[in-house]
PDB file of C-alpha atoms in Angstrom:
ATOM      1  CA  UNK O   1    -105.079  94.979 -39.249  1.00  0.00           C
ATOM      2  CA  UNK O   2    -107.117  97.798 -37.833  1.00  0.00           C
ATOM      3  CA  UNK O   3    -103.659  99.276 -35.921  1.00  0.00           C
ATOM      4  CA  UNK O   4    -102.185  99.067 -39.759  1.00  0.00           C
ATOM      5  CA  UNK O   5    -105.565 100.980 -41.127  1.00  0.00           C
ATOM      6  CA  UNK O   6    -105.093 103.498 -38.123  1.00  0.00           C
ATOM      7  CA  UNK O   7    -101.756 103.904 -38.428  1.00  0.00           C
ATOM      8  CA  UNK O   8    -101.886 104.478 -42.477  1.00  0.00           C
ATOM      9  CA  UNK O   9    -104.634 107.134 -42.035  1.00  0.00           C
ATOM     10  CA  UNK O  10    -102.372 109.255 -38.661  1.00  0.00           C
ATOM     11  CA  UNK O  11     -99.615 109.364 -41.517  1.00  0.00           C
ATOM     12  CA  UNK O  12    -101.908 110.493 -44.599  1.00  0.00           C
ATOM     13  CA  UNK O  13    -102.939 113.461 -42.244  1.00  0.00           C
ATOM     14  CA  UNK O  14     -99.467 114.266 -41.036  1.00  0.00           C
ATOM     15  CA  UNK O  15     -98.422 113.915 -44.587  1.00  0.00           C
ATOM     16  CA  UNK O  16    -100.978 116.231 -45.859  1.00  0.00           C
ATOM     17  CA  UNK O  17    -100.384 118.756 -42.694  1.00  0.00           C
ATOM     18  CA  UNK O  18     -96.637 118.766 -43.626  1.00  0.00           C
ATOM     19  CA  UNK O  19     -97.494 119.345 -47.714  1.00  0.00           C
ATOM     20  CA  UNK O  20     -99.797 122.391 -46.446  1.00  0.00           C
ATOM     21  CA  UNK O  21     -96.719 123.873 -44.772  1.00  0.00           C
ATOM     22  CA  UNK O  22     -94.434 123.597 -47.522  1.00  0.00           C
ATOM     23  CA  UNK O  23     -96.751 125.115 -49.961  1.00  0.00           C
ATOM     24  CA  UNK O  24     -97.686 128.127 -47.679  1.00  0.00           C
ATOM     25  CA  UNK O  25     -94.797 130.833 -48.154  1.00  0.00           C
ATOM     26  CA  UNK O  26     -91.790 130.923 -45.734  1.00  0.00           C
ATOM     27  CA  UNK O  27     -91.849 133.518 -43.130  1.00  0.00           C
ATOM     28  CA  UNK O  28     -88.823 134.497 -41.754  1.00  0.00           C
ATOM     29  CA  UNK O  29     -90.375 135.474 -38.401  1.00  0.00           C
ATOM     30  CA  UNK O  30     -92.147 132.142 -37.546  1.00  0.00           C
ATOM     31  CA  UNK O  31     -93.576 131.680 -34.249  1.00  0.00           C
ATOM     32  CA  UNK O  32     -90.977 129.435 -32.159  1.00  0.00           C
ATOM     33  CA  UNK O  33     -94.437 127.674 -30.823  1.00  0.00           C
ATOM     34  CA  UNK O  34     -95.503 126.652 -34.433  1.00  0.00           C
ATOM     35  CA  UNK O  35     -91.929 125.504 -35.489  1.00  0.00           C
ATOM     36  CA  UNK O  36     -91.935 123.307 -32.688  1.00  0.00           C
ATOM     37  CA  UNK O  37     -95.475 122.011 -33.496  1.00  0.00           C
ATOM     38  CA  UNK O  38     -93.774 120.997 -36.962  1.00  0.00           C
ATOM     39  CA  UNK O  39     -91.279 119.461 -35.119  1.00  0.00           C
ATOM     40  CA  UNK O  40     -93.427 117.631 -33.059  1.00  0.00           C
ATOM     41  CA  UNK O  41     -95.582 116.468 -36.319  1.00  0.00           C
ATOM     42  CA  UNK O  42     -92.211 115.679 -38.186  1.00  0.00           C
ATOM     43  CA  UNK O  43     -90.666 112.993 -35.423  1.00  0.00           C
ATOM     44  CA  UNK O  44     -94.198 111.476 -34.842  1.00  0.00           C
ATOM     45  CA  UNK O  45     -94.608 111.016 -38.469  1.00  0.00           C
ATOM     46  CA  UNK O  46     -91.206 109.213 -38.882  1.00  0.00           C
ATOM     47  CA  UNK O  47     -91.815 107.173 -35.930  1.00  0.00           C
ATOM     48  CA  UNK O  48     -95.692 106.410 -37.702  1.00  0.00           C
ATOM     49  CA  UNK O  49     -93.912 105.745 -40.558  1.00  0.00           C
ATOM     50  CA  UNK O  50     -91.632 103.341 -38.872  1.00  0.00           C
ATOM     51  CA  UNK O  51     -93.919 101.528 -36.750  1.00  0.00           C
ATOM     52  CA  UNK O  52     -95.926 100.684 -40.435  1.00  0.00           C
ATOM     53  CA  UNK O  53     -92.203  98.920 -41.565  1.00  0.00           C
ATOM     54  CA  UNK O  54     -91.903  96.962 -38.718  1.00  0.00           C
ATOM     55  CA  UNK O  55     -95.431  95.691 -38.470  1.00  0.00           C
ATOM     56  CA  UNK O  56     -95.930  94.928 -42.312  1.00  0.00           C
ATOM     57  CA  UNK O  57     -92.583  92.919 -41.894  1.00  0.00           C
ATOM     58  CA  UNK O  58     -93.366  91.158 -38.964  1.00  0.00           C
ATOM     59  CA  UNK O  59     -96.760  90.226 -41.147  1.00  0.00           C
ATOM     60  CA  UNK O  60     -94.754  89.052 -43.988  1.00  0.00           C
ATOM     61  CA  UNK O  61     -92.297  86.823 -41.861  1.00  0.00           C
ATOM     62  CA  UNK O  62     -95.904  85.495 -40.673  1.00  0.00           C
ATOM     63  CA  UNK O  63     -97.680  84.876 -44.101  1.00  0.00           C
ATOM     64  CA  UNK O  64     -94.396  83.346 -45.214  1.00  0.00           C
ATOM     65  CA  UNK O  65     -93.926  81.242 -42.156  1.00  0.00           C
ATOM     66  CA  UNK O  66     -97.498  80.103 -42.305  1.00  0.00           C
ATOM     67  CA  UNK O  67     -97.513  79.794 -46.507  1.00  0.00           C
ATOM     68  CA  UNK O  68     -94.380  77.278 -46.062  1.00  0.00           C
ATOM     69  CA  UNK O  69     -96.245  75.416 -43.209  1.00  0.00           C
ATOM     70  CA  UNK O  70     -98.714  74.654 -45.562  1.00  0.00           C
ATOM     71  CA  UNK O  71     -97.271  73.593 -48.172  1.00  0.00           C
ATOM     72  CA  UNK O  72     -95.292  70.968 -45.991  1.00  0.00           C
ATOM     73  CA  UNK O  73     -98.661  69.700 -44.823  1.00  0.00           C
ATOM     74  CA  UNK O  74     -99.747  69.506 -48.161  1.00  0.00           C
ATOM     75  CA  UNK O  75     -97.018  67.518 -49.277  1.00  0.00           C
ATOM     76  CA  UNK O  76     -97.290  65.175 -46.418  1.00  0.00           C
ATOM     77  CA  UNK O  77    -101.330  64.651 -47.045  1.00  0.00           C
ATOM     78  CA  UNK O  78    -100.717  63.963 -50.476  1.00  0.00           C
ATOM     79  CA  UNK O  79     -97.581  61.398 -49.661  1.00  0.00           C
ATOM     80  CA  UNK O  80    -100.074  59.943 -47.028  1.00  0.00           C
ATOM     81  CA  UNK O  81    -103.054  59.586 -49.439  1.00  0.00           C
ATOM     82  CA  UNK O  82    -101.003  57.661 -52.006  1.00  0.00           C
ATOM     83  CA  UNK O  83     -99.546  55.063 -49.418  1.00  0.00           C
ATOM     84  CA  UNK O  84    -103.292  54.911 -48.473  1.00  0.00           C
ATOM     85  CA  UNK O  85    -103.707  54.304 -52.406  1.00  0.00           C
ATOM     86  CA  UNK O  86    -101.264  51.669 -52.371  1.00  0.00           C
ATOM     87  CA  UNK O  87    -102.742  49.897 -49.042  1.00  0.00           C
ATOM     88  CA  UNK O  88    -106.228  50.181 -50.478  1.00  0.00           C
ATOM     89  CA  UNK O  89    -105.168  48.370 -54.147  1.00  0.00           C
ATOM     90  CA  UNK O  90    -102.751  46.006 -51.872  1.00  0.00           C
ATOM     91  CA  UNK O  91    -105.655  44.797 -49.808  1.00  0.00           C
ATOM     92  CA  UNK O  92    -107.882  44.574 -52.828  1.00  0.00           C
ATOM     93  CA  UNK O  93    -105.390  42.163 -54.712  1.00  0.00           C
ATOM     94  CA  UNK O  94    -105.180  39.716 -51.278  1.00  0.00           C
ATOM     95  CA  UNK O  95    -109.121  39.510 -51.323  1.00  0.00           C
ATOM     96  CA  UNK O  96    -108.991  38.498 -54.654  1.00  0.00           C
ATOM     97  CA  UNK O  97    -106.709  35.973 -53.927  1.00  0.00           C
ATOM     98  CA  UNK O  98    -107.888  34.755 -50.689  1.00  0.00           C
ATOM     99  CA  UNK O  99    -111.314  33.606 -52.253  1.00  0.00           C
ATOM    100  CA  UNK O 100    -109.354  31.985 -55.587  1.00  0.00           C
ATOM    101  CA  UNK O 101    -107.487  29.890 -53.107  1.00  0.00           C
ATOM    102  CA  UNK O 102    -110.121  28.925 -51.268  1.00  0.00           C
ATOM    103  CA  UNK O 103    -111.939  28.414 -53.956  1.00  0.00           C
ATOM    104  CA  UNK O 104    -108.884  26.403 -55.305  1.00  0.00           C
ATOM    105  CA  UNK O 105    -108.110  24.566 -51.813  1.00  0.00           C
ATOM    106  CA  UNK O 106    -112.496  22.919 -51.756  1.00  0.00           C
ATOM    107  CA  UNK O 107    -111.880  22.223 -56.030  1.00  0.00           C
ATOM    108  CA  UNK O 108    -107.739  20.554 -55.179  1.00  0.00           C
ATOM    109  CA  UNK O 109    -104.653  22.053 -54.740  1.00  0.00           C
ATOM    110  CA  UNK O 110    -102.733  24.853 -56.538  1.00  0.00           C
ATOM    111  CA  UNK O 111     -99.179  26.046 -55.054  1.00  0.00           C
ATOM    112  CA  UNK O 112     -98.893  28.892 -57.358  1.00  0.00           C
ATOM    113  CA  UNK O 113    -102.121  30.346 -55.812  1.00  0.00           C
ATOM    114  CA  UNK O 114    -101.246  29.831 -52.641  1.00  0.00           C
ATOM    115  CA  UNK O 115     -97.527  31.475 -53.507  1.00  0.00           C
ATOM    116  CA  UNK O 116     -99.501  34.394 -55.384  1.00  0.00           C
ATOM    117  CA  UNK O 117    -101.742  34.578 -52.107  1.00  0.00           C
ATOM    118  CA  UNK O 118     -98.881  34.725 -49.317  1.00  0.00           C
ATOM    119  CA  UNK O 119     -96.834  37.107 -51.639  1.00  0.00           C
ATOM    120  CA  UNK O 120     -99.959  39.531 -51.720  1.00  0.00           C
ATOM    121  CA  UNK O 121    -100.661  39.472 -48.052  1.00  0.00           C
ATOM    122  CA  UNK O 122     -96.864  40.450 -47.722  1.00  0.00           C
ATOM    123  CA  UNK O 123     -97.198  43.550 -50.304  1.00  0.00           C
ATOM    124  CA  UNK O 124    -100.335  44.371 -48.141  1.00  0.00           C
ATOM    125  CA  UNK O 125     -98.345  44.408 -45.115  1.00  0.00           C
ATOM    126  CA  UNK O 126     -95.564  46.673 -46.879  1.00  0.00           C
ATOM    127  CA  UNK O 127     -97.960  48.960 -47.775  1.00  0.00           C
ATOM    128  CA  UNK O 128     -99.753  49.312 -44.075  1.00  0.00           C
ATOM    129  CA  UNK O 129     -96.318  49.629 -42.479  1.00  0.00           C
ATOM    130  CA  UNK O 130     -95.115  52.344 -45.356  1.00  0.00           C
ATOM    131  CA  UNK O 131     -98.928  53.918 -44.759  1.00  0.00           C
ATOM    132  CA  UNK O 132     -98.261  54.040 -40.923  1.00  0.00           C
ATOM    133  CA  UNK O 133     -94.838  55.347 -41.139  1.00  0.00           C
ATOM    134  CA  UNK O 134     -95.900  58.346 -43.477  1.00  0.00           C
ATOM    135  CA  UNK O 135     -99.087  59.225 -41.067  1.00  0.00           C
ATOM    136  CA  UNK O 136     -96.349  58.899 -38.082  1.00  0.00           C
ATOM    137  CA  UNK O 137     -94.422  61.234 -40.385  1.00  0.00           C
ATOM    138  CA  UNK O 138     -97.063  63.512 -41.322  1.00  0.00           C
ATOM    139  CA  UNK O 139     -97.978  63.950 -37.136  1.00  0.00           C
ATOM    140  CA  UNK O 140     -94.189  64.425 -36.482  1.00  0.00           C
ATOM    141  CA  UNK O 141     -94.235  67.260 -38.810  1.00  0.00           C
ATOM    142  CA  UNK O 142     -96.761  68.793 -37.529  1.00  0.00           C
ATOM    143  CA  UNK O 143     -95.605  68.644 -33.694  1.00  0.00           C
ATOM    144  CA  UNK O 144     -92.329  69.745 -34.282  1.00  0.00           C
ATOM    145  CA  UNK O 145     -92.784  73.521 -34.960  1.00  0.00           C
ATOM    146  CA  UNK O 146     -95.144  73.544 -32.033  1.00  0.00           C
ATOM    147  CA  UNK O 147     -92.339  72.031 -29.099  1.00  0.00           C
ATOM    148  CA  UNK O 148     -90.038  74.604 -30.849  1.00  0.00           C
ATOM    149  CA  UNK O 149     -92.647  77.222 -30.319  1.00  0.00           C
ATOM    150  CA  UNK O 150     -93.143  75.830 -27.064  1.00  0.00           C
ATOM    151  CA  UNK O 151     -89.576  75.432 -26.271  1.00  0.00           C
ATOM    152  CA  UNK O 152     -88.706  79.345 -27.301  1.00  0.00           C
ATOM    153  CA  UNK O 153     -91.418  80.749 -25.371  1.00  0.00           C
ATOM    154  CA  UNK O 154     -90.198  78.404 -22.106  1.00  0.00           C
ATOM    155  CA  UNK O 155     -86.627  79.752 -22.905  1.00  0.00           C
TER     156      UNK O 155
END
């Protein structure tokens, strides 16, 4: 940021160096020396100028590169957190059930608990697996743009 700063204030004063000549009166016997000097001022200012373009772009590509990252990440958290949801409630449910059928198995025997029980410990294994393969996901994500970083650099 501080070449951008420098770089922004060498063109202001070239700029106002340049608006100085213009407004001073044309001679017709100019010193070769001072025309050159102008010159000079003119081809470093358009190579200032164009130094600025390329370095504000290459900052954009950045910001934009980095703004999308995030948002991918963010997505990915917020899939993650609601199969964590899911896994938490799932769990929640087989507890529940787990004591009313033992509760059930001391007082005599219920199938329909027991049914209710095995299908809840299924839904809670659903929702681990679907937890585990979004985390998996999530870390995927991330990893990829680094082994293509990686990879390009190598290359």
């Amino acid at each position: 940021m501080s070449d951008i700063s420098t770089l922004e204030s060498r063109i202001t004063a070239a700029l106002d160096r340049i608006r100085q000549g213009l407004d001073a009166p044309a001679q017709p016997d100019a010193d070769p020396a001072l025309q050159a000097a102008l010159d000079e001022e003119r081809a470093q200012n358009a190579e200032l100028v164009e130094r600025v373009r390329v370095l504000k772009e290459r900052q954009d590509t950045q910001v934009a590169s980095l703004t999308l990252r995030a948002e991918t990440q963010s997505r990915h958290l917020m899939k993650l957190d609601e199969e964590l949801q899911q896994l938490r409630a799932s769990n929640v449910q087989l507890r529940e059930m787990n004591t009313k059928l033992r509760e059930t198995v001391t007082a005599g025997l219920a199938p329909e608990l027991h049914d209710a029980a095995v299908a809840a410990e299924m839904e809670a294994l659903s929702a681990q697996r679907s937890a585990d393969a979004a985390e998996v996901d999530a870390i995927l994500d991330e990893l990829k743009p680094l082994i293509e970083e990686t990879s390009h650099a190598a290359g």
